[in-house]
């Protein structure tokens, strides 16, 4: 998906003067950088001292070690999976190759690589992901916990291969700051976990190629930070990687300066990216997890190096952790809101370890759990290792005394009912900053789960580049459990990662207590037509009631309800019988839909897309979507009731 001239003009229109000036200065700097690479300042006698404290490895649960080793063995055998694509070539990977399209990214100057153009480069996410080297942190962790040299040797071989194939400023891996930042964080942990291996010093601090790579990564990050309307999770990743490297690899003349700037930037961007309630401002749950992981990992590096961290940095991370504990369902799954690309900040476990449980376990170890927090079953590798480097925090800090249900600044509300009924209501702003890059047109949408199973589901994200019709569908209004009017989205898209008009949403009422929990909100995305929605979760009746009120000029409307992939639906007129299985037990519900609309069931349709669910980035499976169509003139009310059996 290459960007048109119109997209760049629309993108420019969303920038403020300061951002535009900064980007102009970046363009000048890029021209200067083309003239040649400076030599790295000489360093002598450097040592790596950012090691794990004594006893940290012994604290890892044996079951977590078994899962880790199983994954490390798969990786050593050359097998890995990235975004649904299984690769059997990871014994000796081609770092520029996209296995999905068969294309190879050119090894041109980094500033010339058209990374958004899939026809030229391939799927850039498939190329970038292995080069975050998070699978190598898994191999290095397996070495640290078993002492088996073959994991260390494979890790070293892949690092040497990558460094040789990707010289500074050549190719796709030098294009995006978030990739450099996360890669630096991975290298810090690889060196730390390989510390007991005899070859570690020769791989890193005694290796001129490694020193060149580390220095040029940090020089790049210092020169080209994400700016203005793009200063979201990318800026956090850049600052986290820079801080980690300048603490653990503080071997260069500029290291103190890079460290001070990264510490300042991390604090600033964490605060800017987070509501006071602790919810991430991008209103994308996956990015909440990514930013929290990055922040915790960077905090650990600063603490391990004895670097004083601003109190606001710890406070933001604490609030983010409490907010995550508040919004997850009974199976520790957060909302499926906004974009999601399965990005991680620090990976020390195999894929069988629950990401959100692991993150809450780390939060508990660093900040302490509150009485209303959900229990976290199982154990992971990352928590004891990360916590061993981090100073405890949380004593004397004001925290919620009971589980919050409504986050007013983020417009996120979770209503709960008996038997694991979980209902997320969206009454928040349309994303973050002027472009709202990771937002979806999902105002007033709802998600409903029963014991962790998606019943009324948010379909997810699926893709970013290369498939505009799918990208548009998964972030459209019709692609969410809300109402579309006039055949258009509530907010206006200016192209990928760009919205030029944002619907404004207002929450009118929240009452999460009592036998019937209620929420009501409205948005102006269809002016002069107004869409208002009220949601009730009735405990005694075990039902979720959704009332949509539409008032204004005559419009065609469509009301969509997306069912989770595990739900089977039988639609008769305006009633759907829903069935599914959970833990070997049959479950069921009845969905009574508004009779004033004409209802059809859609499943796995591609022209245009409708009836899909994305369980992870790059993957989609058919699911059932129920769409009611009709017209309104004046004021109309549509009532939907989801009643759970038993």
Coordinates of C-alpha atoms in Angstrom, one line a residue:
X1 CA 0.0 0.0 0.0
X2 CA 2.1 2.9 -1.2
X3 CA 0.8 6.4 -0.2
X4 CA -0.6 8.8 -2.8
X5 CA 0.3 12.5 -3.0
X6 CA -3.2 13.2 -1.7
X7 CA -2.4 11.1 1.4
X8 CA 0.7 13.1 2.1
X9 CA -1.2 16.4 1.7
X10 CA -3.9 15.2 4.1
X11 CA -1.2 14.0 6.5
X12 CA 0.6 17.4 6.3
X13 CA -2.7 19.2 7.1
X14 CA -2.9 17.3 10.5
X15 CA 0.5 18.6 11.6
X16 CA 1.1 21.7 13.7
X17 CA 3.8 24.2 12.8
X18 CA 6.3 22.8 15.3
X19 CA 6.0 19.3 14.0
X20 CA 6.2 20.5 10.4
X21 CA 9.4 22.4 11.2
X22 CA 10.9 19.3 13.0
X23 CA 10.2 17.1 10.0
X24 CA 11.8 19.7 7.7
X25 CA 14.9 19.6 9.8
X26 CA 14.8 15.8 9.7
X27 CA 14.8 16.0 5.9
X28 CA 17.8 18.2 5.9
X29 CA 19.6 15.9 8.3
X30 CA 18.8 12.9 6.1
X31 CA 20.5 14.6 3.2
X32 CA 23.6 15.3 5.2
X33 CA 23.7 11.7 6.4
X34 CA 23.7 10.4 2.9
X35 CA 27.2 11.8 2.4
X36 CA 28.7 9.0 4.5
X37 CA 28.8 7.3 7.9
X38 CA 30.9 8.7 10.7
X39 CA 33.3 6.4 12.4
X40 CA 32.3 5.2 15.8
X41 CA 34.4 6.7 18.6
X42 CA 37.0 4.3 19.9
X43 CA 36.3 2.5 23.1
X44 CA 38.7 0.3 25.1
X45 CA 38.5 -2.0 28.1
X46 CA 34.7 -2.0 28.2
X47 CA 32.9 -4.6 30.3
X48 CA 29.3 -5.6 30.6
X49 CA 28.1 -5.1 34.2
X50 CA 24.3 -5.0 33.9
X51 CA 24.0 -8.6 35.0
X52 CA 21.1 -10.3 36.8
X53 CA 21.2 -10.3 40.6
X54 CA 22.3 -13.5 42.3
X55 CA 19.3 -15.9 42.7
X56 CA 17.1 -14.3 40.0
X57 CA 17.3 -17.4 37.7
X58 CA 16.6 -19.7 40.6
X59 CA 13.4 -17.9 41.2
X60 CA 11.9 -18.9 37.9
X61 CA 9.1 -21.5 38.2
X62 CA 10.0 -24.9 36.7
X63 CA 6.8 -25.1 34.7
X64 CA 7.7 -21.8 33.0
X65 CA 11.1 -23.1 32.2
X66 CA 9.6 -26.2 30.6
X67 CA 7.4 -24.1 28.3
X68 CA 10.4 -21.8 27.5
X69 CA 12.7 -24.8 26.6
X70 CA 10.0 -26.3 24.4
X71 CA 9.8 -23.1 22.4
X72 CA 13.6 -22.8 22.3
X73 CA 13.8 -26.3 20.9
X74 CA 11.4 -25.4 18.1
X75 CA 13.4 -22.3 17.3
X76 CA 16.6 -24.2 17.3
X77 CA 15.1 -26.6 14.8
X78 CA 14.4 -23.6 12.6
X79 CA 10.7 -23.4 13.1
X80 CA 8.9 -20.1 14.1
X81 CA 5.6 -18.4 13.4
X82 CA 5.1 -14.7 12.7
X83 CA 1.6 -13.2 12.3
X84 CA 0.2 -16.6 11.2
X85 CA 2.9 -17.4 8.8
X86 CA 4.9 -20.5 9.7
X87 CA 8.6 -20.4 8.8
X88 CA 10.9 -23.4 8.6
X89 CA 13.9 -21.4 7.4
X90 CA 14.9 -19.9 10.8
X91 CA 18.1 -22.0 11.0
X92 CA 19.7 -19.5 8.6
X93 CA 17.1 -16.7 7.9
X94 CA 17.1 -14.3 5.0
X95 CA 16.7 -11.1 6.9
X96 CA 15.2 -9.2 3.9
X97 CA 12.7 -11.8 2.8
X98 CA 9.0 -11.8 3.2
X99 CA 7.9 -15.5 3.1
X100 CA 4.2 -14.5 2.6
X101 CA 4.7 -12.7 -0.8
X102 CA 8.1 -14.2 -1.7
X103 CA 9.5 -10.7 -2.2
X104 CA 12.8 -9.3 -0.8
X105 CA 13.2 -5.8 0.5
X106 CA 16.0 -3.9 -1.4
X107 CA 19.2 -3.2 0.5
X108 CA 19.2 0.4 -0.6
X109 CA 19.9 3.4 1.5
X110 CA 17.4 3.3 4.4
X111 CA 15.9 6.6 3.4
X112 CA 15.1 5.3 -0.1
X113 CA 13.3 2.0 1.0
X114 CA 9.5 2.4 0.1
X115 CA 8.5 0.2 3.1
X116 CA 4.8 0.8 2.7
X117 CA 4.8 -0.5 -0.9
X118 CA 4.1 -4.2 -0.7
X119 CA 4.6 -4.7 -4.4
X120 CA 8.2 -3.6 -4.1
X121 CA 9.2 -4.6 -0.6
X122 CA 6.8 -7.3 0.5
X123 CA 4.8 -7.3 3.7
X124 CA 7.1 -5.1 5.9
X125 CA 5.7 -6.5 9.1
X126 CA 6.8 -10.0 8.1
X127 CA 10.3 -8.6 7.4
X128 CA 10.5 -6.5 10.5
X129 CA 9.2 -8.9 13.1
X130 CA 12.0 -11.5 13.2
X131 CA 14.5 -8.6 13.3
X132 CA 13.2 -7.4 16.6
X133 CA 15.2 -10.4 17.8
X134 CA 12.6 -11.3 20.5
X135 CA 12.9 -14.9 19.5
X136 CA 16.6 -14.6 20.3
X137 CA 15.8 -13.3 23.8
X138 CA 13.8 -16.6 24.2
X139 CA 16.9 -18.6 23.1
X140 CA 19.1 -16.6 25.4
X141 CA 16.7 -17.2 28.3
X142 CA 16.8 -20.9 27.5
X143 CA 20.6 -20.8 27.8
X144 CA 20.5 -18.9 31.0
X145 CA 18.1 -21.3 32.6
X146 CA 19.6 -24.6 31.3
X147 CA 23.3 -23.8 30.7
X148 CA 22.9 -25.6 27.3
X149 CA 25.5 -23.9 25.0
X150 CA 23.5 -24.8 21.8
X151 CA 21.0 -22.0 22.6
X152 CA 23.8 -19.5 23.1
X153 CA 25.6 -20.6 19.9
X154 CA 22.4 -20.3 17.8
X155 CA 21.7 -16.8 19.3
X156 CA 25.3 -15.7 18.5
X157 CA 25.2 -17.1 15.0
X158 CA 22.0 -15.2 14.2
X159 CA 23.3 -11.9 15.6
X160 CA 26.4 -12.1 13.6
X161 CA 24.4 -13.0 10.5
X162 CA 22.1 -10.0 11.1
X163 CA 24.9 -7.6 11.7
X164 CA 26.6 -8.6 8.5
X165 CA 23.5 -8.5 6.4
X166 CA 22.2 -5.1 7.7
X167 CA 25.1 -2.6 7.8
X168 CA 24.1 0.8 9.3
X169 CA 21.7 2.8 7.2
X170 CA 21.2 0.0 4.6
X171 CA 17.9 -1.6 4.0
X172 CA 14.4 -1.9 5.6
X173 CA 15.6 -2.5 9.1
X174 CA 17.0 1.1 9.4
X175 CA 13.7 2.8 8.4
X176 CA 11.6 2.9 11.5
X177 CA 12.7 4.1 15.0
X178 CA 10.4 1.7 16.8
X179 CA 12.2 -1.3 15.2
X180 CA 15.6 0.1 16.3
X181 CA 14.4 0.8 19.9
X182 CA 12.9 -2.7 20.4
X183 CA 15.9 -4.3 18.9
X184 CA 18.2 -2.5 21.3
X185 CA 16.1 -3.7 24.2
X186 CA 16.4 -7.2 22.9
X187 CA 20.2 -7.0 22.6
X188 CA 20.5 -5.7 26.2
X189 CA 18.6 -8.8 27.4
X190 CA 20.5 -11.2 25.1
X191 CA 23.8 -10.0 26.5
X192 CA 22.5 -10.2 30.0
X193 CA 21.1 -13.7 29.6
X194 CA 24.3 -14.9 27.9
X195 CA 26.5 -13.6 30.6
X196 CA 27.5 -17.1 31.8
X197 CA 28.5 -18.2 28.3
X198 CA 32.2 -17.9 27.6
X199 CA 31.6 -16.4 24.2
X200 CA 29.5 -13.5 25.3
X201 CA 32.2 -10.8 25.6
X202 CA 33.6 -11.7 22.1
X203 CA 30.1 -11.4 20.7
X204 CA 29.4 -8.0 22.2
X205 CA 31.9 -5.7 23.9
X206 CA 35.0 -7.2 22.2
X207 CA 33.4 -7.2 18.8
X208 CA 33.9 -4.1 16.7
X209 CA 30.9 -5.0 14.5
X210 CA 28.6 -5.2 17.5
X211 CA 29.9 -2.0 18.9
X212 CA 29.3 -0.3 15.5
X213 CA 25.7 -1.6 15.4
X214 CA 24.9 -0.5 19.0
X215 CA 26.4 2.9 18.5
X216 CA 24.7 3.6 15.1
X217 CA 21.3 2.4 16.5
X218 CA 21.6 4.9 19.3
X219 CA 22.9 7.7 17.0
X220 CA 19.9 7.1 14.7
X221 CA 17.4 7.3 17.6
X222 CA 18.9 10.5 18.9
X223 CA 18.7 12.1 15.5
X224 CA 15.2 11.0 14.2
X225 CA 12.7 10.8 17.0
X226 CA 9.0 10.3 16.3
X227 CA 7.4 13.7 16.3
X228 CA 4.1 15.5 17.0
X229 CA 1.1 13.6 15.6
X230 CA 3.2 10.5 15.4
X231 CA 4.5 10.6 18.9
X232 CA 2.6 7.6 20.2
X233 CA 3.8 4.1 21.1
X234 CA 6.7 4.6 18.6
X235 CA 8.1 7.4 20.7
X236 CA 7.9 5.3 23.9
X237 CA 9.7 2.4 22.2
X238 CA 12.4 4.6 20.9
X239 CA 13.0 6.2 24.3
X240 CA 12.8 2.8 26.1
X241 CA 15.4 1.2 23.7
X242 CA 17.7 4.2 23.9
X243 CA 17.5 4.3 27.7
X244 CA 18.1 0.5 28.0
X245 CA 21.1 0.6 25.7
X246 CA 22.7 3.8 27.2
X247 CA 22.4 2.2 30.7
X248 CA 23.6 -1.3 29.9
X249 CA 25.9 -0.5 27.0
X250 CA 27.1 2.9 28.4
X251 CA 30.5 2.6 26.7
X252 CA 30.5 5.7 24.4
X253 CA 31.3 9.4 24.9
X254 CA 27.6 10.3 24.1
X255 CA 26.1 7.6 26.5
X256 CA 25.5 10.0 29.4
X257 CA 23.8 12.5 27.1
X258 CA 21.7 9.8 25.4
X259 CA 20.7 8.4 28.7
X260 CA 19.6 11.7 30.1
X261 CA 17.6 12.5 27.0
X262 CA 16.0 9.1 26.8
X263 CA 15.0 9.2 30.5
X264 CA 13.4 12.6 29.9
X265 CA 11.6 11.5 26.7
X266 CA 10.4 8.3 28.3
X267 CA 8.8 10.2 31.1
X268 CA 7.3 12.8 28.8
X269 CA 5.9 10.3 26.3
X270 CA 4.5 7.9 29.0
X271 CA 2.6 10.8 30.5
X272 CA 1.4 12.1 27.1
X273 CA 0.3 8.6 26.0
X274 CA -1.7 7.8 29.1
X275 CA -4.9 9.2 30.6
X276 CA -4.7 10.1 34.3
X277 CA -7.0 7.0 34.8
X278 CA -4.2 4.8 33.5
X279 CA -5.8 3.9 30.1
X280 CA -3.6 4.3 27.1
X281 CA -4.7 7.4 25.0
X282 CA -4.6 5.5 21.7
X283 CA -7.6 3.5 23.1
X284 CA -6.1 0.4 21.6
X285 CA -5.7 -2.4 24.2
X286 CA -2.8 -4.1 22.5
X287 CA -0.8 -0.8 22.5
X288 CA -1.7 -0.4 26.2
X289 CA 0.1 -3.7 26.7
X290 CA 3.0 -2.8 24.5
X291 CA 3.6 0.6 26.2
X292 CA 3.4 -0.9 29.6
X293 CA 5.9 -3.7 28.7
X294 CA 8.3 -1.1 27.3
X295 CA 8.0 1.2 30.2
X296 CA 8.5 -1.6 32.8
X297 CA 11.6 -2.9 30.9
X298 CA 13.1 0.6 30.6
X299 CA 12.4 1.2 34.3
X300 CA 14.3 -2.0 35.2
X301 CA 17.3 -0.9 33.2
X302 CA 17.4 2.5 34.9
X303 CA 17.0 0.9 38.4
X304 CA 19.7 -1.7 37.6
X305 CA 22.1 1.1 36.6
X306 CA 21.3 3.2 39.6
X307 CA 19.8 6.0 37.5
X308 CA 17.3 8.2 39.2
X309 CA 13.9 7.8 37.6
X310 CA 11.2 10.6 37.8
X311 CA 8.4 9.8 40.2
X312 CA 5.9 10.4 37.4
X313 CA 7.4 7.6 35.3
X314 CA 6.6 5.0 38.1
X315 CA 3.3 6.6 38.8
X316 CA 2.1 6.3 35.2
X317 CA 3.2 2.6 35.0
X318 CA 1.4 1.9 38.3
X319 CA -1.8 3.5 37.0
X320 CA -1.5 1.6 33.7
X321 CA -1.1 -1.7 35.6
X322 CA -4.1 -1.0 37.9
X323 CA -6.2 0.0 34.8
X324 CA -5.3 -3.3 33.1
X325 CA -6.3 -5.3 36.2
X326 CA -9.6 -3.4 36.2
X327 CA -10.7 -4.0 32.6
X328 CA -9.8 -7.6 31.9
X329 CA -12.5 -10.2 31.9
X330 CA -12.7 -13.4 34.0
X331 CA -10.1 -15.1 31.8
X332 CA -7.7 -12.1 32.0
X333 CA -8.5 -10.8 28.4
X334 CA -8.6 -7.1 28.0
X335 CA -11.0 -5.3 25.5
X336 CA -10.4 -5.8 21.8
X337 CA -10.4 -2.1 21.1
X338 CA -8.7 -0.2 18.3
X339 CA -5.7 -1.5 16.3
X340 CA -3.7 -4.5 17.4
X341 CA -0.5 -5.8 15.8
X342 CA 0.6 -8.3 18.5
X343 CA 3.6 -6.1 19.3
X344 CA 5.6 -7.0 22.5
X345 CA 8.1 -4.9 24.4
X346 CA 10.2 -7.7 25.9
X347 CA 9.7 -11.5 25.3
X348 CA 11.3 -14.0 27.6
X349 CA 8.6 -16.7 27.4
X350 CA 7.2 -19.0 24.8
X351 CA 3.8 -18.3 23.1
X352 CA 2.0 -20.7 25.4
X353 CA 2.4 -18.2 28.3
X354 CA -0.6 -15.9 28.6
X355 CA 0.6 -12.4 27.8
X356 CA -1.9 -10.5 30.0
X357 CA -1.5 -12.8 33.0
X358 CA 2.3 -12.4 32.6
X359 CA 2.0 -8.6 32.5
X360 CA -0.2 -8.5 35.6
X361 CA 2.2 -10.9 37.4
X362 CA 5.0 -8.4 36.6
X363 CA 2.9 -5.5 37.8
X364 CA 2.1 -7.4 41.0
X365 CA 5.8 -8.1 41.7
X366 CA 6.8 -4.5 41.0
X367 CA 3.8 -2.6 42.5
X368 CA 2.0 -5.0 44.7
X369 CA -1.5 -6.3 44.1
X370 CA -4.7 -4.8 45.4
X371 CA -7.5 -6.8 47.0
X372 CA -9.8 -6.5 44.0
X373 CA -7.2 -7.6 41.4
X374 CA -8.1 -10.8 39.6
X375 CA -6.0 -13.9 40.5
X376 CA -3.2 -14.7 38.0
X377 CA -2.8 -18.4 37.5
X378 CA 0.4 -20.0 36.4
X379 CA 3.9 -18.5 36.3
X380 CA 6.2 -17.0 33.7
X381 CA 9.9 -16.4 33.1
X382 CA 9.9 -12.7 32.6
X383 CA 8.3 -11.6 35.9
X384 CA 11.0 -12.8 38.4
X385 CA 13.9 -11.6 36.1
X386 CA 12.4 -8.2 35.4
X387 CA 11.4 -7.7 39.0
X388 CA 14.8 -8.6 40.2
X389 CA 16.2 -5.5 38.6
X390 CA 13.4 -3.1 39.6
X391 CA 12.9 -1.2 42.8
X392 CA 9.6 -1.9 44.4
X393 CA 7.0 0.9 44.3
X394 CA 3.5 1.5 45.5
X395 CA 3.7 2.1 49.2
X396 CA 2.0 5.3 50.2
X397 CA 0.6 5.9 46.7
X398 CA -3.2 6.5 46.3
X399 CA -4.7 3.6 44.4
X400 CA -8.3 2.5 43.7
X401 CA -10.0 0.9 46.7
X402 CA -12.4 -1.1 44.6
X403 CA -12.4 -2.2 41.0
X404 CA -13.1 0.7 38.7
X405 CA -15.8 0.2 36.1
X406 CA -15.8 3.6 34.4
X407 CA -12.8 5.5 33.1
X408 CA -14.3 8.9 32.4
X409 CA -11.3 10.4 30.6
X410 CA -11.0 7.5 28.3
X411 CA -14.7 6.9 27.9
X412 CA -14.2 3.2 28.6
X413 CA -16.8 1.4 30.7
X414 CA -17.0 -2.2 31.7
X415 CA -20.3 -3.5 33.1
X416 CA -20.3 -6.9 34.7
X417 CA -23.0 -9.4 35.5
X418 CA -23.3 -12.8 37.1
X419 CA -21.8 -15.9 35.5
X420 CA -18.9 -14.1 33.9
X421 CA -21.0 -11.5 31.9
X422 CA -18.6 -8.8 30.8
X423 CA -19.7 -5.8 28.7
X424 CA -17.4 -3.1 27.4
X425 CA -19.0 0.1 26.2
X426 CA -17.1 2.7 24.1
X427 CA -17.9 6.3 24.8
X428 CA -14.4 7.7 24.4
X429 CA -12.6 10.1 22.1
X430 CA -11.7 8.9 18.6
X431 CA -8.1 7.9 19.2
X432 CA -5.0 9.9 20.1
X433 CA -3.5 13.1 18.6
X434 CA -4.6 14.7 15.3
X435 CA -4.3 11.6 13.1
X436 CA -5.7 9.1 15.6
X437 CA -3.6 6.5 13.8
X438 CA -4.7 3.4 15.6
X439 CA -8.4 4.3 16.1
X440 CA -11.4 2.6 14.6
X441 CA -14.7 4.2 13.7
X442 CA -16.3 2.4 16.6
X443 CA -18.1 5.1 18.7
X444 CA -20.8 3.5 21.0
X445 CA -19.7 0.0 20.1
X446 CA -20.1 -2.8 22.6
X447 CA -18.3 -6.0 23.3
X448 CA -20.0 -8.8 25.3
X449 CA -18.3 -11.9 26.7
X450 CA -19.6 -14.8 28.8
X451 CA -16.9 -16.5 30.9
X452 CA -14.2 -15.1 28.6
X453 CA -15.9 -16.2 25.3
X454 CA -16.6 -13.5 22.7
X455 CA -20.4 -13.4 22.2
X456 CA -20.7 -9.9 20.7
X457 CA -17.2 -9.5 19.5
X458 CA -14.9 -6.7 18.3
X459 CA -13.6 -8.3 15.0
X460 CA -10.0 -7.0 15.6
X461 CA -7.5 -5.6 13.1
X462 CA -6.1 -8.3 10.7
X463 CA -3.7 -6.1 8.6
X464 CA -2.1 -2.7 8.2
X465 CA -0.4 -2.5 4.7
X466 CA -1.1 -4.1 1.4
X467 CA -4.8 -4.9 1.6
X468 CA -6.7 -1.6 1.7
X469 CA -10.2 -3.2 1.4
X470 CA -9.5 -5.3 4.5
X471 CA -7.8 -2.5 6.4
X472 CA -10.8 -0.3 5.7
X473 CA -13.3 -3.0 6.8
X474 CA -11.8 -4.0 10.1
X475 CA -11.7 -0.3 11.2
X476 CA -15.0 0.7 9.7
X477 CA -18.2 1.4 11.6
X478 CA -19.9 -1.6 10.0
X479 CA -17.1 -3.7 11.3
X480 CA -18.1 -3.0 14.9
X481 CA -21.1 -3.6 17.1
X482 CA -22.7 -0.2 16.5
X483 CA -24.9 1.7 14.0
X484 CA -24.0 3.0 10.6
X485 CA -26.0 5.8 9.0
X486 CA -26.0 6.9 5.4
X487 CA -23.6 4.2 4.3
X488 CA -20.6 5.9 5.8
X489 CA -18.3 5.7 8.8
X490 CA -18.8 8.0 11.8
X491 CA -15.3 9.4 11.4
X492 CA -13.7 10.2 8.1
X493 CA -10.6 8.3 7.0
X494 CA -7.9 10.1 5.1
X495 CA -6.1 6.8 4.4
X496 CA -4.0 4.3 6.4
X497 CA -3.2 5.5 9.9
X498 CA -5.0 8.8 9.3
X499 CA -8.4 10.2 10.2
X500 CA -9.3 13.7 9.0
X501 CA -12.6 14.1 11.0
X502 CA -13.2 12.6 14.4
X503 CA -16.6 11.8 15.8
X504 CA -17.1 13.4 19.2
X505 CA -18.7 11.1 21.8
X506 CA -20.3 12.1 25.1
X507 CA -21.1 9.8 28.0
X508 CA -24.4 10.8 29.5
X509 CA -24.8 8.3 32.3
X510 CA -23.0 5.5 34.1
X511 CA -24.3 3.4 37.0
X512 CA -22.2 0.2 37.4
X513 CA -23.7 -0.7 40.8
X514 CA -27.0 -2.4 41.7
X515 CA -29.0 -5.2 40.2
X516 CA -29.1 -3.4 36.8
X517 CA -25.9 -1.7 35.6
X518 CA -26.5 1.1 33.0
X519 CA -24.5 3.2 30.6
X520 CA -25.7 5.8 28.1
X521 CA -23.8 7.9 25.5
X522 CA -24.2 9.7 22.2
X523 CA -22.0 10.8 19.3
X524 CA -22.1 13.5 16.5
X525 CA -20.5 11.5 13.7
X526 CA -23.7 11.7 11.5
X527 CA -24.6 15.4 12.0
X528 CA -27.3 16.6 12.0
X529 CA -28.5 13.0 12.8
X530 CA -27.8 12.0 16.4
X531 CA -27.1 8.5 17.6
X532 CA -27.6 7.7 21.2
X533 CA -27.2 4.3 22.9
X534 CA -28.2 2.9 26.2
X535 CA -26.8 -0.4 27.5
X536 CA -28.2 -2.3 30.6
X537 CA -26.8 -5.4 32.2
X538 CA -29.6 -6.9 34.3
X539 CA -28.2 -9.3 36.9
X540 CA -31.4 -11.2 37.8
X541 CA -32.5 -11.8 34.2
X542 CA -28.9 -12.4 33.0
X543 CA -29.4 -10.2 30.0
X544 CA -27.8 -7.4 28.1
X545 CA -30.2 -4.8 26.7
X546 CA -29.0 -2.3 24.0
X547 CA -31.3 0.5 23.0
X548 CA -30.3 2.7 20.0
X549 CA -32.1 6.0 19.4
X550 CA -31.6 7.8 16.1
X551 CA -33.0 11.2 15.5
X552 CA -32.7 13.6 12.6
X553 CA -33.1 13.7 8.8
X554 CA -34.0 10.7 6.7
X555 CA -31.1 8.1 6.5
X556 CA -30.6 4.5 5.6
X557 CA -29.2 2.7 8.6
X558 CA -27.5 -0.6 9.3
X559 CA -27.1 -2.0 12.8
X560 CA -24.4 -4.7 13.1
X561 CA -23.7 -7.4 15.7
X562 CA -20.6 -9.4 15.2
X563 CA -20.5 -12.8 16.9
X564 CA -17.4 -14.4 18.1
X565 CA -15.8 -17.2 16.1
X566 CA -16.9 -19.9 18.6
X567 CA -20.6 -18.9 18.3
X568 CA -23.0 -20.7 16.1
X569 CA -26.1 -18.7 15.2
X570 CA -29.6 -19.7 13.9
X571 CA -31.4 -16.6 12.6
X572 CA -35.2 -16.7 12.2
X573 CA -36.7 -13.3 11.4
X574 CA -35.4 -11.0 14.1
X575 CA -34.4 -13.7 16.7
X576 CA -31.0 -15.5 16.7
X577 CA -30.4 -18.6 18.8
X578 CA -26.7 -18.7 19.8
X579 CA -24.8 -21.7 21.0
X580 CA -21.2 -22.5 21.9
X581 CA -19.0 -24.7 24.1
X582 CA -16.8 -23.7 26.9
X583 CA -14.6 -26.1 28.8
X584 CA -16.6 -29.1 27.4
X585 CA -20.0 -27.6 28.5
X586 CA -22.7 -26.5 26.1
X587 CA -23.8 -22.8 26.5
X588 CA -26.5 -20.9 24.8
X589 CA -28.2 -17.5 24.5
X590 CA -31.0 -15.8 22.6
X591 CA -30.4 -12.5 20.7
X592 CA -33.7 -10.7 20.1
X593 CA -33.0 -8.1 17.4
X594 CA -35.1 -5.0 16.5
X595 CA -38.1 -6.0 14.4
X596 CA -38.1 -2.7 12.6
X597 CA -35.1 -3.7 10.6
X598 CA -34.5 -6.4 8.0
X599 CA -32.0 -8.9 9.3
X600 CA -29.5 -11.0 7.4
X601 CA -26.6 -13.2 8.5
X602 CA -23.3 -12.9 6.8
X603 CA -20.3 -15.1 7.2
X604 CA -16.9 -15.1 5.5
X605 CA -17.8 -12.8 2.7
X606 CA -15.1 -11.1 0.7
X607 CA -16.8 -8.9 -1.9
X608 CA -17.1 -6.7 0.1
X609 CA -15.6 -8.1 3.3
X610 CA -18.2 -8.9 6.0
X611 CA -18.4 -11.6 8.6
X612 CA -14.8 -12.0 9.8
X613 CA -12.8 -12.2 13.1
X614 CA -9.1 -11.6 13.5
X615 CA -7.6 -13.7 16.3
X616 CA -4.3 -12.0 15.8
X617 CA -2.4 -9.8 13.4
X618 CA -2.2 -11.3 9.9
X619 CA -4.9 -13.9 10.6
X620 CA -8.7 -13.9 10.0
X621 CA -11.3 -16.6 10.4
X622 CA -15.0 -16.6 9.3
X623 CA -17.5 -15.6 11.9
X624 CA -21.2 -14.6 11.8
X625 CA -22.3 -11.0 11.5
X626 CA -25.9 -10.1 11.9
X627 CA -26.8 -6.9 10.0
X628 CA -30.2 -5.2 10.2
X629 CA -31.1 -2.7 7.5
X630 CA -33.8 0.0 7.2
X631 CA -34.4 3.7 7.1
X632 CA -35.2 6.3 9.7
X633 CA -37.0 9.6 9.3
X634 CA -37.3 11.7 12.4
X635 CA -36.8 9.6 15.6
X636 CA -36.5 5.8 15.8
X637 CA -35.7 3.5 18.5
X638 CA -34.2 0.0 18.2
X639 CA -34.0 -2.4 21.1
X640 CA -31.7 -5.5 21.2
X641 CA -31.8 -8.0 24.0
X642 CA -29.1 -10.7 24.6
X643 CA -30.4 -13.2 27.2
X644 CA -28.1 -15.9 28.5
X645 CA -29.6 -19.3 29.4
X646 CA -29.0 -21.0 32.7

